[in-house]
């Protein structure tokens, strides 16, 4: 029996790795990688992290590489610990190969977590695999991975199933529910802050409803408190960085508007089964949409607990089309979401859970369910690979898209990435031009400025409060005001300004707490 379990586990791992490689292949099939502005943000901050780790240091809170060399605080504001699956391969291979490896591992993790959730919902292997395939090969997941290339949100998508698994085990009074929920939320927080926030808000709302319905007991409360403790300790490094930085600095953040999915555009792209570029065209994809509509229709005639899951998913899906930007109070409350279509990750999760639960209650023979699994496998895998391949074959049709053909081009794009001054100082004001960056790495930036006469000059570099800086002007150390752009006195010559920074000492402490927490969690889970 034990040998059979081991062989089954090995078979699943090998199958998931092969499928992860298969769905990653279309993005690199042309010998290049089609990427987006969001992707370049991630690649640029990863370059800073990689260089810092390579030199034996933790990455500074600010970025001196790329982002117009203005010292933006992307490393402080964007969690990066889970991104190590993309960063660590850089120590062995080039940037593009590391990117391929990272995508394979991320897709593998998504399937493993989807399988763990499906295992909670059914005892039949065929139905578990249906859940995995539907969740992994859905068009929105591929859109997130390869069109937006929003890696943080793709990580959150991978950890959604763990969060729901933990909640279900708590509700059913089963073991390790709080542990699993805490692990899922900690991983999510170490990946994508926004998804973590609205996942937390949704959990609070659901638990308040359960409280009003008198379904909450002390076991449930204690398990959620345990999960909260694990989440805090398991993401200590990320949380402290965020809180510390936000409390001391007023940052410019992404646009304070929210865009809904346009129903005509979203449905057209759904029927075409295409991956779009614009948030107003986000969609579930033809197969996922068909499953959603099919289950809604079936729910009229069939009962079962799965109905509340599919109707909740349908409700969220309909919400994404509503013009919430026209409702002042609601728009203000939700603007940090930026676009309602990003809720499709949650819709995918609910569709998958509802589908598995519905199939579990059908009185079908094992043979019929395996036949169904085969049909689903063919449709989802072929459909997903086709959709991704066609997207990557399309010519670039957006100014914020790039094709990376070589490691050299990768580095050029990373070092010269422009952006809209996100996560710089909000009060920086107008920035003078004329400075030239002649050297940049994870901890150092060198700027040359030619002046016709001596005077004080403001440069294109945010000097944040609470961050260590050492500034040299023509070889001499100078003190500079914080909470504004770098301002220095320059001579009427070619001036050379050197700025260095480093991670604060307490980053090493919070990272140690985080790593020790994960070591303990791994011991508890596996032993």
PDB file of N, CA and C in Angstrom, residues 184-247:
ATOM      1  N   UNK A 184      -0.947  29.179   3.306  1.00  0.00           N
ATOM      2  CA  UNK A 184      -1.441  29.776   2.069  1.00  0.00           C
ATOM      3  C   UNK A 184      -1.416  31.287   2.098  1.00  0.00           C
ATOM      4  N   UNK A 185      -1.870  31.885   3.213  1.00  0.00           N
ATOM      5  CA  UNK A 185      -1.905  33.343   3.311  1.00  0.00           C
ATOM      6  C   UNK A 185      -0.500  33.927   3.410  1.00  0.00           C
ATOM      7  N   UNK A 186       0.411  33.242   4.108  1.00  0.00           N
ATOM      8  CA  UNK A 186       1.791  33.739   4.203  1.00  0.00           C
ATOM      9  C   UNK A 186       2.461  33.721   2.830  1.00  0.00           C
ATOM     10  N   UNK A 187       2.242  32.646   2.075  1.00  0.00           N
ATOM     11  CA  UNK A 187       2.795  32.574   0.729  1.00  0.00           C
ATOM     12  C   UNK A 187       2.202  33.670  -0.157  1.00  0.00           C
ATOM     13  N   UNK A 188       0.909  33.917   0.002  1.00  0.00           N
ATOM     14  CA  UNK A 188       0.259  34.953  -0.792  1.00  0.00           C
ATOM     15  C   UNK A 188       0.811  36.334  -0.446  1.00  0.00           C
ATOM     16  N   UNK A 189       0.982  36.589   0.855  1.00  0.00           N
ATOM     17  CA  UNK A 189       1.530  37.882   1.280  1.00  0.00           C
ATOM     18  C   UNK A 189       2.955  38.071   0.797  1.00  0.00           C
ATOM     19  N   UNK A 190       3.706  37.002   0.707  1.00  0.00           N
ATOM     20  CA  UNK A 190       5.074  37.092   0.207  1.00  0.00           C
ATOM     21  C   UNK A 190       5.128  37.174  -1.317  1.00  0.00           C
ATOM     22  N   UNK A 191       3.947  37.268  -1.942  1.00  0.00           N
ATOM     23  CA  UNK A 191       3.874  37.294  -3.407  1.00  0.00           C
ATOM     24  C   UNK A 191       3.172  38.528  -3.944  1.00  0.00           C
ATOM     25  N   UNK A 192       1.975  38.832  -3.394  1.00  0.00           N
ATOM     26  CA  UNK A 192       1.139  39.890  -3.981  1.00  0.00           C
ATOM     27  C   UNK A 192       0.272  40.515  -2.889  1.00  0.00           C
ATOM     28  N   UNK A 193       0.572  41.741  -2.551  1.00  0.00           N
ATOM     29  CA  UNK A 193      -0.103  42.408  -1.433  1.00  0.00           C
ATOM     30  C   UNK A 193      -1.587  42.613  -1.694  1.00  0.00           C
ATOM     31  N   UNK A 194      -1.933  43.099  -2.883  1.00  0.00           N
ATOM     32  CA  UNK A 194      -3.326  43.439  -3.169  1.00  0.00           C
ATOM     33  C   UNK A 194      -4.239  42.225  -3.062  1.00  0.00           C
ATOM     34  N   UNK A 195      -3.836  41.108  -3.649  1.00  0.00           N
ATOM     35  CA  UNK A 195      -4.646  39.887  -3.565  1.00  0.00           C
ATOM     36  C   UNK A 195      -4.793  39.444  -2.120  1.00  0.00           C
ATOM     37  N   UNK A 196      -3.734  39.585  -1.337  1.00  0.00           N
ATOM     38  CA  UNK A 196      -3.788  39.210   0.081  1.00  0.00           C
ATOM     39  C   UNK A 196      -4.807  40.053   0.833  1.00  0.00           C
ATOM     40  N   UNK A 197      -4.864  41.342   0.483  1.00  0.00           N
ATOM     41  CA  UNK A 197      -5.797  42.246   1.163  1.00  0.00           C
ATOM     42  C   UNK A 197      -7.235  41.860   0.867  1.00  0.00           C
ATOM     43  N   UNK A 198      -7.565  41.690  -0.432  1.00  0.00           N
ATOM     44  CA  UNK A 198      -8.987  41.397  -0.685  1.00  0.00           C
ATOM     45  C   UNK A 198      -9.351  39.964  -0.316  1.00  0.00           C
ATOM     46  N   UNK A 199      -8.375  39.045  -0.288  1.00  0.00           N
ATOM     47  CA  UNK A 199      -8.667  37.699   0.228  1.00  0.00           C
ATOM     48  C   UNK A 199      -9.002  37.771   1.718  1.00  0.00           C
ATOM     49  N   UNK A 200      -8.258  38.612   2.443  1.00  0.00           N
ATOM     50  CA  UNK A 200      -8.517  38.795   3.877  1.00  0.00           C
ATOM     51  C   UNK A 200      -9.881  39.430   4.114  1.00  0.00           C
ATOM     52  N   UNK A 201     -10.202  40.450   3.324  1.00  0.00           N
ATOM     53  CA  UNK A 201     -11.499  41.131   3.458  1.00  0.00           C
ATOM     54  C   UNK A 201     -12.643  40.143   3.200  1.00  0.00           C
ATOM     55  N   UNK A 202     -12.507  39.328   2.159  1.00  0.00           N
ATOM     56  CA  UNK A 202     -13.551  38.345   1.840  1.00  0.00           C
ATOM     57  C   UNK A 202     -13.711  37.342   2.972  1.00  0.00           C
ATOM     58  N   UNK A 203     -12.595  36.874   3.543  1.00  0.00           N
ATOM     59  CA  UNK A 203     -12.667  35.929   4.666  1.00  0.00           C
ATOM     60  C   UNK A 203     -13.370  36.542   5.870  1.00  0.00           C
ATOM     61  N   UNK A 204     -13.065  37.800   6.152  1.00  0.00           N
ATOM     62  CA  UNK A 204     -13.693  38.481   7.296  1.00  0.00           C
ATOM     63  C   UNK A 204     -15.202  38.589   7.075  1.00  0.00           C
ATOM     64  N   UNK A 205     -15.602  38.958   5.860  1.00  0.00           N
ATOM     65  CA  UNK A 205     -17.032  39.089   5.558  1.00  0.00           C
ATOM     66  C   UNK A 205     -17.732  37.738   5.712  1.00  0.00           C
ATOM     67  N   UNK A 206     -17.126  36.681   5.161  1.00  0.00           N
ATOM     68  CA  UNK A 206     -17.726  35.347   5.246  1.00  0.00           C
ATOM     69  C   UNK A 206     -17.850  34.895   6.700  1.00  0.00           C
ATOM     70  N   UNK A 207     -16.812  35.142   7.490  1.00  0.00           N
ATOM     71  CA  UNK A 207     -16.857  34.730   8.892  1.00  0.00           C
ATOM     72  C   UNK A 207     -17.878  35.534   9.688  1.00  0.00           C
ATOM     73  N   UNK A 208     -18.058  36.805   9.357  1.00  0.00           N
ATOM     74  CA  UNK A 208     -19.095  37.605  10.029  1.00  0.00           C
ATOM     75  C   UNK A 208     -20.483  37.066   9.694  1.00  0.00           C
ATOM     76  N   UNK A 209     -20.686  36.661   8.436  1.00  0.00           N
ATOM     77  CA  UNK A 209     -21.969  36.057   8.052  1.00  0.00           C
ATOM     78  C   UNK A 209     -22.190  34.763   8.817  1.00  0.00           C
ATOM     79  N   UNK A 210     -21.144  33.937   8.913  1.00  0.00           N
ATOM     80  CA  UNK A 210     -21.253  32.679   9.657  1.00  0.00           C
ATOM     81  C   UNK A 210     -21.539  32.947  11.141  1.00  0.00           C
ATOM     82  N   UNK A 211     -20.955  34.025  11.661  1.00  0.00           N
ATOM     83  CA  UNK A 211     -21.191  34.389  13.055  1.00  0.00           C
ATOM     84  C   UNK A 211     -22.656  34.761  13.275  1.00  0.00           C
ATOM     85  N   UNK A 212     -23.221  35.543  12.352  1.00  0.00           N
ATOM     86  CA  UNK A 212     -24.627  35.925  12.442  1.00  0.00           C
ATOM     87  C   UNK A 212     -25.543  34.710  12.311  1.00  0.00           C
ATOM     88  N   UNK A 213     -25.075  33.708  11.560  1.00  0.00           N
ATOM     89  CA  UNK A 213     -25.858  32.482  11.380  1.00  0.00           C
ATOM     90  C   UNK A 213     -25.577  31.461  12.491  1.00  0.00           C
ATOM     91  N   UNK A 214     -24.774  31.883  13.481  1.00  0.00           N
ATOM     92  CA  UNK A 214     -24.433  31.063  14.647  1.00  0.00           C
ATOM     93  C   UNK A 214     -23.748  29.741  14.259  1.00  0.00           C
ATOM     94  N   UNK A 215     -22.867  29.826  13.256  1.00  0.00           N
ATOM     95  CA  UNK A 215     -22.124  28.647  12.825  1.00  0.00           C
ATOM     96  C   UNK A 215     -20.664  28.667  13.308  1.00  0.00           C
ATOM     97  N   UNK A 216     -20.269  29.738  13.951  1.00  0.00           N
ATOM     98  CA  UNK A 216     -18.886  29.867  14.410  1.00  0.00           C
ATOM     99  C   UNK A 216     -18.767  29.307  15.822  1.00  0.00           C
ATOM    100  N   UNK A 217     -17.719  28.515  16.053  1.00  0.00           N
ATOM    101  CA  UNK A 217     -17.456  27.980  17.385  1.00  0.00           C
ATOM    102  C   UNK A 217     -16.025  28.305  17.788  1.00  0.00           C
ATOM    103  N   UNK A 218     -15.650  27.936  19.013  1.00  0.00           N
ATOM    104  CA  UNK A 218     -14.321  28.270  19.522  1.00  0.00           C
ATOM    105  C   UNK A 218     -13.219  27.580  18.738  1.00  0.00           C
ATOM    106  N   UNK A 219     -13.479  26.384  18.260  1.00  0.00           N
ATOM    107  CA  UNK A 219     -12.480  25.694  17.438  1.00  0.00           C
ATOM    108  C   UNK A 219     -12.148  26.530  16.200  1.00  0.00           C
ATOM    109  N   UNK A 220     -13.192  27.039  15.557  1.00  0.00           N
ATOM    110  CA  UNK A 220     -12.997  27.843  14.353  1.00  0.00           C
ATOM    111  C   UNK A 220     -12.230  29.121  14.661  1.00  0.00           C
ATOM    112  N   UNK A 221     -12.590  29.778  15.751  1.00  0.00           N
ATOM    113  CA  UNK A 221     -11.903  31.024  16.139  1.00  0.00           C
ATOM    114  C   UNK A 221     -10.427  30.761  16.406  1.00  0.00           C
ATOM    115  N   UNK A 222     -10.145  29.691  17.148  1.00  0.00           N
ATOM    116  CA  UNK A 222      -8.750  29.377  17.478  1.00  0.00           C
ATOM    117  C   UNK A 222      -7.947  29.029  16.232  1.00  0.00           C
ATOM    118  N   UNK A 223      -8.579  28.322  15.290  1.00  0.00           N
ATOM    119  CA  UNK A 223      -7.880  27.961  14.068  1.00  0.00           C
ATOM    120  C   UNK A 223      -7.558  29.186  13.214  1.00  0.00           C
ATOM    121  N   UNK A 224      -8.485  30.130  13.161  1.00  0.00           N
ATOM    122  CA  UNK A 224      -8.221  31.360  12.403  1.00  0.00           C
ATOM    123  C   UNK A 224      -7.156  32.209  13.093  1.00  0.00           C
ATOM    124  N   UNK A 225      -7.144  32.229  14.410  1.00  0.00           N
ATOM    125  CA  UNK A 225      -6.089  32.943  15.138  1.00  0.00           C
ATOM    126  C   UNK A 225      -4.729  32.292  14.896  1.00  0.00           C
ATOM    127  N   UNK A 226      -4.712  30.956  14.881  1.00  0.00           N
ATOM    128  CA  UNK A 226      -3.471  30.240  14.560  1.00  0.00           C
ATOM    129  C   UNK A 226      -2.999  30.611  13.159  1.00  0.00           C
ATOM    130  N   UNK A 227      -3.936  30.621  12.205  1.00  0.00           N
ATOM    131  CA  UNK A 227      -3.588  30.984  10.824  1.00  0.00           C
ATOM    132  C   UNK A 227      -3.032  32.408  10.758  1.00  0.00           C
ATOM    133  N   UNK A 228      -3.641  33.321  11.528  1.00  0.00           N
ATOM    134  CA  UNK A 228      -3.161  34.708  11.536  1.00  0.00           C
ATOM    135  C   UNK A 228      -1.733  34.787  12.075  1.00  0.00           C
ATOM    136  N   UNK A 229      -1.452  34.032  13.132  1.00  0.00           N
ATOM    137  CA  UNK A 229      -0.102  34.027  13.690  1.00  0.00           C
ATOM    138  C   UNK A 229       0.921  33.488  12.703  1.00  0.00           C
ATOM    139  N   UNK A 230       0.573  32.391  12.040  1.00  0.00           N
ATOM    140  CA  UNK A 230       1.471  31.799  11.040  1.00  0.00           C
ATOM    141  C   UNK A 230       1.696  32.776   9.883  1.00  0.00           C
ATOM    142  N   UNK A 231       0.616  33.443   9.464  1.00  0.00           N
ATOM    143  CA  UNK A 231       0.724  34.406   8.362  1.00  0.00           C
ATOM    144  C   UNK A 231       1.687  35.530   8.712  1.00  0.00           C
ATOM    145  N   UNK A 232       1.557  36.067   9.921  1.00  0.00           N
ATOM    146  CA  UNK A 232       2.413  37.184  10.344  1.00  0.00           C
ATOM    147  C   UNK A 232       3.870  36.747  10.442  1.00  0.00           C
ATOM    148  N   UNK A 233       4.118  35.620  11.092  1.00  0.00           N
ATOM    149  CA  UNK A 233       5.500  35.152  11.247  1.00  0.00           C
ATOM    150  C   UNK A 233       6.094  34.709   9.908  1.00  0.00           C
ATOM    151  N   UNK A 234       5.275  34.049   9.081  1.00  0.00           N
ATOM    152  CA  UNK A 234       5.766  33.543   7.804  1.00  0.00           C
ATOM    153  C   UNK A 234       5.987  34.619   6.766  1.00  0.00           C
ATOM    154  N   UNK A 235       5.467  35.816   7.006  1.00  0.00           N
ATOM    155  CA  UNK A 235       5.686  36.939   6.083  1.00  0.00           C
ATOM    156  C   UNK A 235       6.251  38.140   6.829  1.00  0.00           C
ATOM    157  N   UNK A 236       6.925  37.880   7.942  1.00  0.00           N
ATOM    158  CA  UNK A 236       7.457  38.943   8.800  1.00  0.00           C
ATOM    159  C   UNK A 236       8.331  39.911   8.011  1.00  0.00           C
ATOM    160  N   UNK A 237       9.242  39.381   7.214  1.00  0.00           N
ATOM    161  CA  UNK A 237      10.162  40.226   6.439  1.00  0.00           C
ATOM    162  C   UNK A 237       9.373  41.163   5.518  1.00  0.00           C
ATOM    163  N   UNK A 238       8.400  40.618   4.796  1.00  0.00           N
ATOM    164  CA  UNK A 238       7.611  41.415   3.855  1.00  0.00           C
ATOM    165  C   UNK A 238       6.756  42.444   4.569  1.00  0.00           C
ATOM    166  N   UNK A 239       6.058  42.031   5.622  1.00  0.00           N
ATOM    167  CA  UNK A 239       5.154  42.928   6.337  1.00  0.00           C
ATOM    168  C   UNK A 239       5.886  44.094   6.985  1.00  0.00           C
ATOM    169  N   UNK A 240       6.986  43.809   7.641  1.00  0.00           N
ATOM    170  CA  UNK A 240       7.730  44.877   8.324  1.00  0.00           C
ATOM    171  C   UNK A 240       8.255  45.881   7.304  1.00  0.00           C
ATOM    172  N   UNK A 241       8.773  45.402   6.192  1.00  0.00           N
ATOM    173  CA  UNK A 241       9.237  46.311   5.137  1.00  0.00           C
ATOM    174  C   UNK A 241       8.122  47.243   4.678  1.00  0.00           C
ATOM    175  N   UNK A 242       6.955  46.658   4.382  1.00  0.00           N
ATOM    176  CA  UNK A 242       5.826  47.449   3.893  1.00  0.00           C
ATOM    177  C   UNK A 242       5.377  48.483   4.914  1.00  0.00           C
ATOM    178  N   UNK A 243       5.159  48.034   6.146  1.00  0.00           N
ATOM    179  CA  UNK A 243       4.660  48.933   7.188  1.00  0.00           C
ATOM    180  C   UNK A 243       5.674  50.030   7.486  1.00  0.00           C
ATOM    181  N   UNK A 244       6.943  49.652   7.632  1.00  0.00           N
ATOM    182  CA  UNK A 244       8.006  50.605   7.921  1.00  0.00           C
ATOM    183  C   UNK A 244       8.086  51.678   6.845  1.00  0.00           C
ATOM    184  N   UNK A 245       8.029  51.263   5.602  1.00  0.00           N
ATOM    185  CA  UNK A 245       8.203  52.200   4.496  1.00  0.00           C
ATOM    186  C   UNK A 245       6.991  53.113   4.342  1.00  0.00           C
ATOM    187  N   UNK A 246       5.796  52.540   4.436  1.00  0.00           N
ATOM    188  CA  UNK A 246       4.577  53.323   4.242  1.00  0.00           C
ATOM    189  C   UNK A 246       4.399  54.358   5.344  1.00  0.00           C
ATOM    190  N   UNK A 247       4.754  54.015   6.582  1.00  0.00           N
ATOM    191  CA  UNK A 247       4.583  54.945   7.698  1.00  0.00           C
ATOM    192  C   UNK A 247       5.498  56.164   7.585  1.00  0.00           C
TER     193      UNK A 247
END
